[in-house]
PDB file of C-alpha atoms in Angstrom:
ATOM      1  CA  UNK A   1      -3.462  16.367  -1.990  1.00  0.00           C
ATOM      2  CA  UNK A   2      -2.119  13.616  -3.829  1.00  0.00           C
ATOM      3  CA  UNK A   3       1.303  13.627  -3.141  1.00  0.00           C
ATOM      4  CA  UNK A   4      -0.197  14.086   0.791  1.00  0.00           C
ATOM      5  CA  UNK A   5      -1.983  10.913   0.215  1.00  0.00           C
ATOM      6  CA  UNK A   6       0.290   8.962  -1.251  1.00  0.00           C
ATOM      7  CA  UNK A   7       3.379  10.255   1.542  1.00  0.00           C
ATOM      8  CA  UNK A   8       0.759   8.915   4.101  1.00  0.00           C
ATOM      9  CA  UNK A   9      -0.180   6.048   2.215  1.00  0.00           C
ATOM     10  CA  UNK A  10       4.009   4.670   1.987  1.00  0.00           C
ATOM     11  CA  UNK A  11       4.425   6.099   5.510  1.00  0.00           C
ATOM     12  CA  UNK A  12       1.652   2.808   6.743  1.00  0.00           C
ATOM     13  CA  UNK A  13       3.106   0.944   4.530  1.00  0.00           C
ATOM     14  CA  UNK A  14       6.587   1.204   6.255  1.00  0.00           C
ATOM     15  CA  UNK A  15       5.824   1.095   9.569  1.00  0.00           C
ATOM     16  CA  UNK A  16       3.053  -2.069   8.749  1.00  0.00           C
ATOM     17  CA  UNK A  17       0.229   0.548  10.460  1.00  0.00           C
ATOM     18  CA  UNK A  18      -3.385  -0.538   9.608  1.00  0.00           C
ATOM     19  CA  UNK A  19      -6.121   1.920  10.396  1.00  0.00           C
ATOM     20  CA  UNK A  20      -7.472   2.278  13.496  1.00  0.00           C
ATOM     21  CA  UNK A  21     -11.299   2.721  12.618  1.00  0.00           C
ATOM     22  CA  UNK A  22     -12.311   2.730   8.909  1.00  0.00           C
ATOM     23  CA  UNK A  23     -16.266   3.198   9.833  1.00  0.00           C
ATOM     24  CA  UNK A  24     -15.335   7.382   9.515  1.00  0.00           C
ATOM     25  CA  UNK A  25     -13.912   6.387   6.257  1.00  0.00           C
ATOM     26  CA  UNK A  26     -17.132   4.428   4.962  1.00  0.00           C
ATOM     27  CA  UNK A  27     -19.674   6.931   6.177  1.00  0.00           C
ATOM     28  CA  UNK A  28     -17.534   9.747   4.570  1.00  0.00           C
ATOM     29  CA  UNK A  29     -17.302   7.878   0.909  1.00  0.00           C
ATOM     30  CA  UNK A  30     -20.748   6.436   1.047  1.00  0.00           C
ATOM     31  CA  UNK A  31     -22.020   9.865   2.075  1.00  0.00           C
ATOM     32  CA  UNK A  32     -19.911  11.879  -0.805  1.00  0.00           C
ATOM     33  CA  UNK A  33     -20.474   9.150  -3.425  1.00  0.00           C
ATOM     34  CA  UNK A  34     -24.344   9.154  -3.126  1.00  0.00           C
ATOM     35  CA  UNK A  35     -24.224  13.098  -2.689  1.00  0.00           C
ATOM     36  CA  UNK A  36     -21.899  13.306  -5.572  1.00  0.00           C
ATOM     37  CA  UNK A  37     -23.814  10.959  -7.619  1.00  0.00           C
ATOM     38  CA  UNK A  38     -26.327  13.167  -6.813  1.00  0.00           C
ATOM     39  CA  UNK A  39     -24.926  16.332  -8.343  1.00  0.00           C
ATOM     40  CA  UNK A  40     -23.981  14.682 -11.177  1.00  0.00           C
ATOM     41  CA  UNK A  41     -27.726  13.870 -12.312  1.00  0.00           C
ATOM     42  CA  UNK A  42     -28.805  16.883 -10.975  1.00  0.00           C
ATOM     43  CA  UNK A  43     -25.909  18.945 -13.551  1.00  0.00           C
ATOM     44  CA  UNK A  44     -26.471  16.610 -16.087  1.00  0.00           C
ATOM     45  CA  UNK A  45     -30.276  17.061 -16.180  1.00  0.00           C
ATOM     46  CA  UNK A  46     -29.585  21.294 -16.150  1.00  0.00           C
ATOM     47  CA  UNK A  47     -26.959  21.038 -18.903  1.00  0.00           C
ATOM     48  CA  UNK A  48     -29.618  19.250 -21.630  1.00  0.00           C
ATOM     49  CA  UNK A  49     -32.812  21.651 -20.182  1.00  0.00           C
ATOM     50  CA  UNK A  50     -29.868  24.651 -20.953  1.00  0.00           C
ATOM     51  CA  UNK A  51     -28.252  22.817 -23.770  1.00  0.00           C
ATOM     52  CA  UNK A  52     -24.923  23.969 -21.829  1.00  0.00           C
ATOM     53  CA  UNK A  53     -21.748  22.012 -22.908  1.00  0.00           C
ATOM     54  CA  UNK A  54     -20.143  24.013 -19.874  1.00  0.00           C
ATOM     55  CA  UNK A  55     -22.720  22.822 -17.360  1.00  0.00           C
ATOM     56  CA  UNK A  56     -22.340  19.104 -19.171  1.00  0.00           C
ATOM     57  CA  UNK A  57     -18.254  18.866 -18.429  1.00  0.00           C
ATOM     58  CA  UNK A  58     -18.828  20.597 -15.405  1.00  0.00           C
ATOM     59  CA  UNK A  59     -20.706  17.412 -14.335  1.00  0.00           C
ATOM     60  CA  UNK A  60     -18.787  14.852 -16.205  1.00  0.00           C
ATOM     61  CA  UNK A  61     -15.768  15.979 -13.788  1.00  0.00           C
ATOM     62  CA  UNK A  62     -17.995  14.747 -10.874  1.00  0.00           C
ATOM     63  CA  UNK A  63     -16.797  11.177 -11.917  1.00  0.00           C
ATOM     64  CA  UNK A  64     -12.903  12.099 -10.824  1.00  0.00           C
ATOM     65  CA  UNK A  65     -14.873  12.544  -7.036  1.00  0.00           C
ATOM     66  CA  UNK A  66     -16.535   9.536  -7.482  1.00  0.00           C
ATOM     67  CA  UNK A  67     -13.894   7.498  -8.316  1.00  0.00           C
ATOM     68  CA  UNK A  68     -11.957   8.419  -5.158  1.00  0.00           C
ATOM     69  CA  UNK A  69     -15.172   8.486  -2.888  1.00  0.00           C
ATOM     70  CA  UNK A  70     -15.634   4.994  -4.750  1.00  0.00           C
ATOM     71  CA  UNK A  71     -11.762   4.055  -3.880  1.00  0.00           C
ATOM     72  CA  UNK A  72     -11.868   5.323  -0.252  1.00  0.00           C
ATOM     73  CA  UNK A  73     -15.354   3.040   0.535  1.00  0.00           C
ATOM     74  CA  UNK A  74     -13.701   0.263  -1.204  1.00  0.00           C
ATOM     75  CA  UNK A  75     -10.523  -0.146   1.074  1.00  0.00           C
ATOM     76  CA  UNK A  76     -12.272   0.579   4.329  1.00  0.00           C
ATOM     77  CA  UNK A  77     -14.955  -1.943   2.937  1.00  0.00           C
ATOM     78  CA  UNK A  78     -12.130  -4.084   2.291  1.00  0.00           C
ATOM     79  CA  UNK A  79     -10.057  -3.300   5.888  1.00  0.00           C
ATOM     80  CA  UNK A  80     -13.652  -3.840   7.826  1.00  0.00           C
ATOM     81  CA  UNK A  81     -14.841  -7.247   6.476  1.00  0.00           C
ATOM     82  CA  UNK A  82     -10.682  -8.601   6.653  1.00  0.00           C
ATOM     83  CA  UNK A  83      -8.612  -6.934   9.210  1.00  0.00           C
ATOM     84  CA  UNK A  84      -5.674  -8.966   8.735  1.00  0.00           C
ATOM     85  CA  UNK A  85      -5.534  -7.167   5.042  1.00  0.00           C
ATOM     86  CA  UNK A  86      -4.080  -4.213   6.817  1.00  0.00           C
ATOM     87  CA  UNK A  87      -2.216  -2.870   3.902  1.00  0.00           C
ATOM     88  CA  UNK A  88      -5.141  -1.899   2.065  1.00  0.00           C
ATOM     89  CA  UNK A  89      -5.956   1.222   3.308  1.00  0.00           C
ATOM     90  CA  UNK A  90      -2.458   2.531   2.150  1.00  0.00           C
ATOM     91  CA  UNK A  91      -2.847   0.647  -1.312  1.00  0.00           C
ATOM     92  CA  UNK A  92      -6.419   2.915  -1.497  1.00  0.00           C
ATOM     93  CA  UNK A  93      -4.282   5.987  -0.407  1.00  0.00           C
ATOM     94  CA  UNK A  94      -1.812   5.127  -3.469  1.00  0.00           C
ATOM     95  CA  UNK A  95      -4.583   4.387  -6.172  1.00  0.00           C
ATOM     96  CA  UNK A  96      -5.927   7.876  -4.877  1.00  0.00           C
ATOM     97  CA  UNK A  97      -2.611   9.737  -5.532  1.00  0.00           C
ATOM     98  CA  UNK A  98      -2.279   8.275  -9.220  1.00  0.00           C
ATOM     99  CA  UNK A  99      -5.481   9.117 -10.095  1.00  0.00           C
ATOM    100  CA  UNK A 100      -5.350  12.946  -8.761  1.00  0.00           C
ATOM    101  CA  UNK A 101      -1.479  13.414  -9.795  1.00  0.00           C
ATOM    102  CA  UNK A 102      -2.704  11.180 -13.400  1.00  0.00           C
ATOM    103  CA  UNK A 103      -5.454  14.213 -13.737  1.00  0.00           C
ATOM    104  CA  UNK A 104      -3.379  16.943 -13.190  1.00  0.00           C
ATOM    105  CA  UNK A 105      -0.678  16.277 -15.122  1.00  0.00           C
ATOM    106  CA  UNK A 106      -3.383  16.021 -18.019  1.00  0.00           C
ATOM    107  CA  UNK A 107      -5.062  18.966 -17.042  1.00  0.00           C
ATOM    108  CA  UNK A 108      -1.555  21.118 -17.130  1.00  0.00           C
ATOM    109  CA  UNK A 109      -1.112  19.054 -20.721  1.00  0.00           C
ATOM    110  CA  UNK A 110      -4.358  20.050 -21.787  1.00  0.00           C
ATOM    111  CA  UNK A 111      -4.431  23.597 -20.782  1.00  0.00           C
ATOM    112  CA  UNK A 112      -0.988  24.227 -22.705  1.00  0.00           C
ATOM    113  CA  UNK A 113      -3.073  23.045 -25.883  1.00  0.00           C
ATOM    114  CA  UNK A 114      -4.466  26.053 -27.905  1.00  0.00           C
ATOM    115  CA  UNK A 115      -7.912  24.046 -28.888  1.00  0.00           C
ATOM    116  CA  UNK A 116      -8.069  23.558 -24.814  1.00  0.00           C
ATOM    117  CA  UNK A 117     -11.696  24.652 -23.919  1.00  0.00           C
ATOM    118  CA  UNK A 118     -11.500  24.299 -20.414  1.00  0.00           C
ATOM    119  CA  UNK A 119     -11.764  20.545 -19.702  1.00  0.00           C
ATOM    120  CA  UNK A 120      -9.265  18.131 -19.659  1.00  0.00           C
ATOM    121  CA  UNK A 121     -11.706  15.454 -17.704  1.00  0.00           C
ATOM    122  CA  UNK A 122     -14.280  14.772 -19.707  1.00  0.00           C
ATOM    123  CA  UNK A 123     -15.596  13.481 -23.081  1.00  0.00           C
ATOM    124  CA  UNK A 124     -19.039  13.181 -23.720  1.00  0.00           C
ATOM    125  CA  UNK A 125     -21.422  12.065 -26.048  1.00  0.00           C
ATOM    126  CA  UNK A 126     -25.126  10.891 -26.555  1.00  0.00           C
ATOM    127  CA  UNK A 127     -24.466   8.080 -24.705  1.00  0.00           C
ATOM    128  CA  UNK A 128     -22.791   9.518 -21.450  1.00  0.00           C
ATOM    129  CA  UNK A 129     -19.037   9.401 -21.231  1.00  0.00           C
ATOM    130  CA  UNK A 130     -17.052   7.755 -23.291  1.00  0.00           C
ATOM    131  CA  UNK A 131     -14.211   6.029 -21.383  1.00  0.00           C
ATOM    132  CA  UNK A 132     -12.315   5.334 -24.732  1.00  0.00           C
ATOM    133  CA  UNK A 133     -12.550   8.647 -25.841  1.00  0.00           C
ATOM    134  CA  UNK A 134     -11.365  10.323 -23.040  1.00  0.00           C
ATOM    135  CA  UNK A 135      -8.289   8.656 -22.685  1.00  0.00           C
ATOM    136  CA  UNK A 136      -7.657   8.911 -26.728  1.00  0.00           C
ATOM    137  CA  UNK A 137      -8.199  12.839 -26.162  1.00  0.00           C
ATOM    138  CA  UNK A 138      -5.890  12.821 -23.214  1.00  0.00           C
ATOM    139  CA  UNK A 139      -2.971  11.209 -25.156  1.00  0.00           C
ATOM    140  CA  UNK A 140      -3.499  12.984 -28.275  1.00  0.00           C
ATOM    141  CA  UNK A 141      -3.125  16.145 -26.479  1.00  0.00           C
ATOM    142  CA  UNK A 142       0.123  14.696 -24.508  1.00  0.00           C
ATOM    143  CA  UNK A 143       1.374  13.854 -27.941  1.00  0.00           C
ATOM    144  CA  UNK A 144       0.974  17.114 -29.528  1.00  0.00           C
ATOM    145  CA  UNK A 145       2.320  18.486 -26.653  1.00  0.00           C
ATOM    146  CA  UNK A 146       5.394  17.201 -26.518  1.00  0.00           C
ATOM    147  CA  UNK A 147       5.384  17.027 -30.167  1.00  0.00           C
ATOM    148  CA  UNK A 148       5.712  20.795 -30.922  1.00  0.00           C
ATOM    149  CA  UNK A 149       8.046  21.077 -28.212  1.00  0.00           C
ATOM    150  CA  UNK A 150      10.819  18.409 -29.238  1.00  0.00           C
ATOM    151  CA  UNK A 151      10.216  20.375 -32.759  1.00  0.00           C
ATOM    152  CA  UNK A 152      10.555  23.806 -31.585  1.00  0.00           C
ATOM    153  CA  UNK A 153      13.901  22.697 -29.454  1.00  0.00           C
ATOM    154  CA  UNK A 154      14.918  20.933 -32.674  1.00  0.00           C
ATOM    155  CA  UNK A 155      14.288  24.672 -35.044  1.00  0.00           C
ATOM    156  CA  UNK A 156      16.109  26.691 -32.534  1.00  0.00           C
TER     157      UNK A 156
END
């Protein structure tokens, strides 16, 4: 899906294409950001009642959908109040592809990782997510990552 995005996305870029109707675009995000939104307090409030840290990072991954509904409603937001910005739309479509290739290379990072317990998406804490803490998680476990392997290649 990303790499479909982002193909699309340079493909409007080239040819200087601007949508031609972004109000399917803003229905859709608004829709799935409030729905997803939604879920979110809905898994969040079911993880504490269950004390579930499963049911918890199964809900802190609803913010990777609501940062691309979030991304989407922005650029046809954007598109719709300044037409002559036509270019946005395809800078959306990029943003989108970073953040979903961004996640999976993590997640295929992460699940290489012998402490991995299933989430590569989420942190969480008393507070809610922690932002901070994610990314230090992420990079720790790209670091030990590629860590042991430049030290196995180098015992071999």
């Amino acid at each position: 899906f990303g790499l479909w995005s982002g193909a699309g996305a340079v493909l409007r870029l080239v040819q200087s294409a601007s949508p031609s109707d972004t109000l399917p675009g803003l229905v859709i995000a608004f829709v799935s950001s409030g729905f997803m939104l939604l879920l979110y307090s809905l898994k969040m409030l079911v993880a504490r009642a269950l004390n579930s840290s499963t049911v918890e990072k199964d809900a802190l991954c609803q913010w990777g959908c609501i940062r691309i509904s979030a991304l989407l409603f922005l650029g046809a937001l954007v598109f719709e109040a300044a037409p002559q910005l036509w270019w946005i739309d395809s800078v959306s479509g990029l943003a989108i592809m970073i953040i979903i290739l961004n996640d999976g290379v993590i997640t295929i990072f992460a699940a290489q990782d012998p402490d991995f317990d299933g989430c590569a998406c989420c942190v969480s804490s008393d507070d809610g997510i922690d932002i901070g803490a994610l990314t230090a998680r992420q990079m720790a476990q790209i670091r030990k990552m590629t860590r042991s392997k430049s030290n196995s290649d180098l015992q071999l």
